[in-house]
Tab-separated table of C-alpha atoms and ligand atoms in Angstrom:
chain	number	residue	atom	x	y	z
A	1405	MET	CA	-4.717	-15.244	8.090
A	1406	GLU	CA	-6.542	-15.084	11.418
A	1407	THR	CA	-3.263	-14.474	13.293
A	1408	ASP	CA	-2.655	-11.345	11.137
A	1409	ARG	CA	-6.128	-10.041	11.925
A	1410	ILE	CA	-5.589	-10.510	15.675
A	1411	LYS	CA	-2.108	-8.976	15.590
A	1412	TRP	CA	-3.206	-5.914	13.628
A	1413	ASN	CA	-6.384	-5.447	15.630
A	1414	GLN	CA	-4.262	-5.332	18.792
A	1415	ARG	CA	-1.926	-2.770	17.251
A	1416	PHE	CA	-4.734	-0.555	15.986
A	1417	GLU	CA	-6.554	-0.780	19.310
A	1418	SER	CA	-3.507	0.116	21.367
A	1419	GLU	CA	-2.691	3.442	19.695
A	1420	ASP	CA	-4.693	6.356	18.344
A	1421	SER	CA	-2.821	6.116	15.039
A	1422	PHE	CA	-0.383	3.279	14.554
A	1423	LEU	CA	1.229	4.822	11.464
A	1424	GLY	CA	0.088	8.400	11.942
A	1425	ARG	CA	-2.688	10.300	10.222
A	1426	ARG	CA	-0.568	11.890	7.544
A	1427	PRO	CA	-0.265	10.025	4.234
A	1428	SER	CA	2.908	8.136	3.364
A	1429	PRO	CA	5.663	10.658	2.554
A	1430	PHE	CA	6.194	9.334	-0.974
A	1431	LEU	CA	2.483	9.617	-1.777
A	1432	LEU	CA	2.406	13.131	-0.354
A	1433	ARG	CA	5.449	14.135	-2.380
A	1434	GLU	CA	4.283	12.577	-5.669
A	1435	ILE	CA	0.530	13.210	-5.617
A	1436	GLU	CA	0.482	15.805	-8.413
A	1437	ARG	CA	2.568	13.555	-10.672
A	1438	ILE	CA	0.359	10.579	-9.839
A	1439	LYS	CA	-2.775	12.555	-10.714
A	1440	THR	CA	-1.262	13.449	-14.068
A	1441	LEU	CA	-0.079	9.919	-14.795
A	1442	ALA	CA	-3.140	7.913	-13.742
A	1443	PRO	CA	-5.373	7.355	-16.782
A	1444	GLY	CA	-8.532	7.583	-14.647
A	1445	ARG	CA	-9.638	8.003	-11.054
A	1446	ARG	CA	-10.352	4.477	-9.799
A	1447	ALA	CA	-7.813	3.646	-7.073
A	1448	LEU	CA	-7.126	0.575	-4.943
A	1449	ASP	CA	-5.303	0.774	-1.600
A	1450	ILE	CA	-3.856	-2.625	-0.713
A	1451	ALA	CA	-3.757	-3.217	3.082
A	1452	SER	CA	-5.320	0.178	3.767
A	1453	GLY	CA	-4.873	0.016	7.576
A	1454	GLU	CA	-6.361	3.021	9.351
A	1455	GLY	CA	-7.036	4.630	5.980
A	1456	ARG	CA	-4.539	7.490	5.859
A	1457	ASN	CA	-3.556	6.929	2.194
A	1458	SER	CA	-7.064	6.047	0.978
A	1459	ILE	CA	-8.472	9.219	2.528
A	1460	PHE	CA	-5.683	11.323	1.040
A	1461	LEU	CA	-6.355	9.926	-2.444
A	1462	ALA	CA	-10.099	10.513	-2.023
A	1463	GLN	CA	-9.342	14.120	-1.041
A	1464	HIS	CA	-7.491	14.362	-4.360
A	1465	GLY	CA	-10.457	13.215	-6.393
A	1466	PHE	CA	-9.870	9.472	-6.570
A	1467	GLU	CA	-12.678	6.969	-6.136
A	1468	VAL	CA	-10.960	4.670	-3.658
A	1469	THR	CA	-11.402	1.060	-2.570
A	1470	GLY	CA	-9.378	0.040	0.492
A	1471	LEU	CA	-8.784	-3.606	1.418
A	1472	ASP	CA	-7.613	-4.802	4.821
A	1473	ILE	CA	-7.890	-7.778	7.177
A	1474	SER	CA	-8.297	-5.737	10.390
A	1475	ASP	CA	-11.874	-4.922	11.339
A	1476	ILE	CA	-10.562	-2.410	13.899
A	1477	GLY	CA	-8.461	-0.766	11.176
A	1478	ILE	CA	-11.430	-0.674	8.786
A	1479	ALA	CA	-13.718	0.825	11.454
A	1480	LYS	CA	-11.149	3.538	12.264
A	1481	ALA	CA	-10.625	4.219	8.559
A	1482	GLN	CA	-14.385	4.558	7.954
A	1483	GLN	CA	-14.728	6.935	10.901
A	1484	ARG	CA	-11.816	9.062	9.677
A	1485	ALA	CA	-13.125	9.185	6.117
A	1486	GLN	CA	-16.455	10.386	7.478
A	1487	GLU	CA	-14.710	13.044	9.579
A	1488	ALA	CA	-12.746	14.143	6.500
A	1489	GLY	CA	-15.962	14.330	4.477
A	1490	VAL	CA	-14.909	11.811	1.824
A	1491	ALA	CA	-16.392	8.509	0.718
A	1492	VAL	CA	-14.084	5.477	0.563
A	1493	ASP	CA	-15.173	1.899	-0.041
A	1494	PHE	CA	-13.302	0.061	2.739
A	1495	ARG	CA	-13.662	-3.718	2.564
A	1496	LEU	CA	-12.704	-6.334	5.115
A	1497	VAL	CA	-10.730	-9.015	3.262
A	1498	ASP	CA	-7.852	-11.416	3.768
A	1499	LEU	CA	-5.511	-10.666	0.872
A	1500	GLU	CA	-3.937	-14.122	1.101
A	1501	GLY	CA	-5.638	-16.023	-1.695
A	1502	TYR	CA	-7.835	-13.019	-2.540
A	1503	GLN	CA	-8.927	-12.379	-6.138
A	1504	ILE	CA	-9.060	-8.658	-6.929
A	1505	GLY	CA	-11.545	-9.173	-9.766
A	1506	GLU	CA	-11.863	-5.474	-10.799
A	1507	THR	CA	-9.628	-3.032	-12.637
A	1508	PHE	CA	-8.083	0.191	-11.364
A	1509	ASP	CA	-6.206	3.195	-12.741
A	1510	LEU	CA	-3.992	3.394	-9.668
A	1511	ILE	CA	-2.941	0.736	-7.172
A	1512	ILE	CA	-1.001	1.649	-4.057
A	1513	ASN	CA	0.680	-0.856	-1.756
A	1514	PHE	CA	2.362	0.762	1.251
A	1515	ASN	CA	4.015	-1.041	4.165
A	1516	PHE	CA	2.702	-4.460	3.232
A	1517	LEU	CA	4.398	-7.278	1.351
A	1518	LEU	CA	2.647	-10.284	-0.093
A	1519	ARG	CA	4.849	-11.335	-2.979
A	1520	GLU	CA	2.287	-13.660	-4.583
A	1521	LEU	CA	-0.217	-10.793	-4.818
A	1522	ILE	CA	2.034	-8.637	-7.039
A	1523	PRO	CA	1.160	-10.360	-10.378
A	1524	GLN	CA	-2.523	-9.972	-9.492
A	1525	GLU	CA	-2.113	-6.299	-8.620
A	1526	TYR	CA	-0.440	-5.857	-12.001
A	1527	ALA	CA	-3.264	-7.743	-13.753
A	1528	ALA	CA	-5.828	-5.502	-12.024
A	1529	LEU	CA	-4.335	-2.356	-13.591
A	1530	VAL	CA	-5.893	-0.901	-16.709
A	1531	PRO	CA	-3.462	-0.316	-19.618
A	1532	GLY	CA	-1.299	2.667	-18.629
A	1533	GLY	CA	-2.325	2.196	-14.982
A	1534	ILE	CA	-0.005	3.274	-12.172
A	1535	PHE	CA	1.312	0.970	-9.456
A	1536	ILE	CA	3.221	2.123	-6.369
A	1537	LEU	CA	4.833	-0.404	-4.082
A	1538	ASP	CA	6.666	1.089	-1.096
A	1539	THR	CA	7.633	-1.050	1.870
A	1540	ILE	CA	10.291	-2.027	4.360
A	1541	MET	CA	13.544	-3.512	3.167
A	1542	SER	CA	16.006	-5.683	4.990
A	1543	SER	CA	19.169	-3.876	6.027
A	1544	ALA	CA	22.045	-4.299	8.468
A	1545	GLU	CA	20.720	-1.264	10.328
A	1546	ILE	CA	17.155	-2.457	10.764
A	1547	VAL	CA	16.085	-2.128	14.374
A	1548	VAL	CA	12.427	-3.075	14.302
A	1549	ASP	CA	11.446	-6.668	14.898
A	1550	HIS	CA	10.084	-7.904	11.572
A	1551	THR	CA	9.293	-11.291	10.124
A	1552	PRO	CA	12.003	-11.779	7.435
A	1553	ASP	CA	9.384	-12.877	4.857
A	1554	TYR	CA	7.709	-9.470	5.109
A	1555	LEU	CA	10.906	-7.604	4.265
A	1556	LEU	CA	12.117	-6.880	0.768
A	1557	GLN	CA	15.694	-7.807	-0.038
A	1558	PRO	CA	17.951	-5.114	-1.541
A	1559	GLY	CA	17.424	-5.040	-5.320
A	1560	GLU	CA	14.370	-7.310	-5.125
A	1561	LEU	CA	11.657	-4.777	-5.961
A	1562	VAL	CA	13.271	-3.600	-9.183
A	1563	ARG	CA	13.977	-7.220	-10.154
A	1564	ILE	CA	10.268	-8.045	-9.733
A	1565	PHE	CA	9.014	-4.995	-11.648
A	1566	LYS	CA	11.449	-5.600	-14.527
A	1567	THR	CA	9.563	-8.828	-15.243
A	1568	LEU	CA	6.302	-6.890	-15.770
A	1569	GLU	CA	5.351	-5.242	-19.049
A	1570	GLY	CA	5.623	-1.493	-18.562
A	1571	GLU	CA	8.014	1.143	-17.309
A	1572	ILE	CA	9.631	1.790	-13.946
A	1573	LEU	CA	9.207	5.576	-13.734
A	1574	PHE	CA	10.998	5.912	-10.409
A	1575	SER	CA	12.712	3.604	-7.960
A	1576	GLU	CA	14.843	4.019	-4.899
A	1577	GLU	CA	16.181	2.167	-1.911
A	1578	VAL	CA	16.853	4.025	1.303
A	1579	ALA	CA	19.015	1.653	3.329
A	1580	GLU	CA	19.976	3.908	6.196
A	1581	GLY	CA	17.810	4.917	9.140
A	1582	GLN	CA	15.378	3.011	11.306
A	1583	MET	CA	13.008	2.173	8.475
A	1584	PRO	CA	14.984	1.028	5.411
A	1585	THR	CA	12.588	1.249	2.481
A	1586	ALA	CA	12.361	0.316	-1.180
A	1587	ARG	CA	9.835	1.896	-3.517
A	1588	VAL	CA	8.832	1.734	-7.141
A	1589	LEU	CA	6.521	3.894	-9.239
A	1590	PHE	CA	5.513	1.822	-12.263
A	1591	ARG	CA	3.324	2.373	-15.323
A	1592	LYS	CA	1.749	-0.621	-16.999
A	1593	ALA	CA	2.210	-0.794	-20.760
A	1594	GLY	CA	-0.618	0.971	-22.594
B	2660	LIG	C1	1.976	-1.646	8.338
B	2660	LIG	S1	0.235	-1.645	8.084
B	2660	LIG	C2	0.127	-0.610	6.643
B	2660	LIG	C3	-1.182	0.104	6.519
B	2660	LIG	C4	-1.254	1.111	5.374
B	2660	LIG	N1	-0.868	0.543	4.100
B	2660	LIG	C5	-0.442	2.334	5.690
B	2660	LIG	O1	0.673	2.469	5.152
B	2660	LIG	O2	-0.911	3.151	6.474
B	2660	LIG	C6	-0.043	-3.260	7.415
B	2660	LIG	C7	-1.494	-3.549	7.123
B	2660	LIG	O3	-1.613	-4.822	6.507
B	2660	LIG	C8	-2.816	-5.414	6.924
B	2660	LIG	N2	-2.742	-6.861	6.675
B	2660	LIG	C9	-1.860	-7.746	7.211
B	2660	LIG	N3	-2.101	-8.981	6.731
B	2660	LIG	C10	-3.156	-8.877	5.865
B	2660	LIG	C11	-3.874	-9.788	5.055
B	2660	LIG	N4	-3.574	-11.092	5.033
B	2660	LIG	N5	-4.895	-9.323	4.298
B	2660	LIG	C12	-5.236	-8.010	4.328
B	2660	LIG	N6	-4.583	-7.092	5.074
B	2660	LIG	C13	-3.558	-7.518	5.828
B	2660	LIG	C14	-2.895	-5.034	8.398
B	2660	LIG	O4	-4.185	-5.158	8.930
B	2660	LIG	C15	-2.378	-3.604	8.357
B	2660	LIG	O5	-3.440	-2.690	8.207
């Protein structure tokens, strides 16, 4: 949506790194396991932002495609990938109504929630492919101003993934703190 592009462009313009340059903590912690689990090296980063997770995966040998609606985010991500000496295929797309149309061994979806995209992300995984969804959850303690639709409800992520054919290898909900989060590490049936 055009309003999302404008909003995120403003955020990415206003700060050097909106979400920092380090990869998401869960990705950092689990990278060796992910490398072992992923059946191949084609990876898709959904809503890749300023590219921190795409670049990290590329540094670990993945051939990464990053999709995002923010042209400022994409430009920063491309610049940072170049500085890091890795190649990432960043593409400017609106994920609302988007058709992925390719298959991947690993799909990561950090800090972005578009519920109707989840079945398509699943469909875009090869058999045995790995899917990580890690994003903000609603909680009594939440302090940041978020649109309710963009927040997971407690228990929701596991409920969604239980409907998909495969195995939840890890899940957790961290309700306390300023950034309540739910995450799932899932393997599609082989
Ligand atoms: C909180 S940031 C997360 C960025 C990245 N996943 C990370 O963790 O560093 C949310 C991202 O979603 C992107 N986004 C929001 N709406 C979108 C849409 N409709 N299509 C594609 N990207 C979108 C924004 O541009 C922004 O980069």
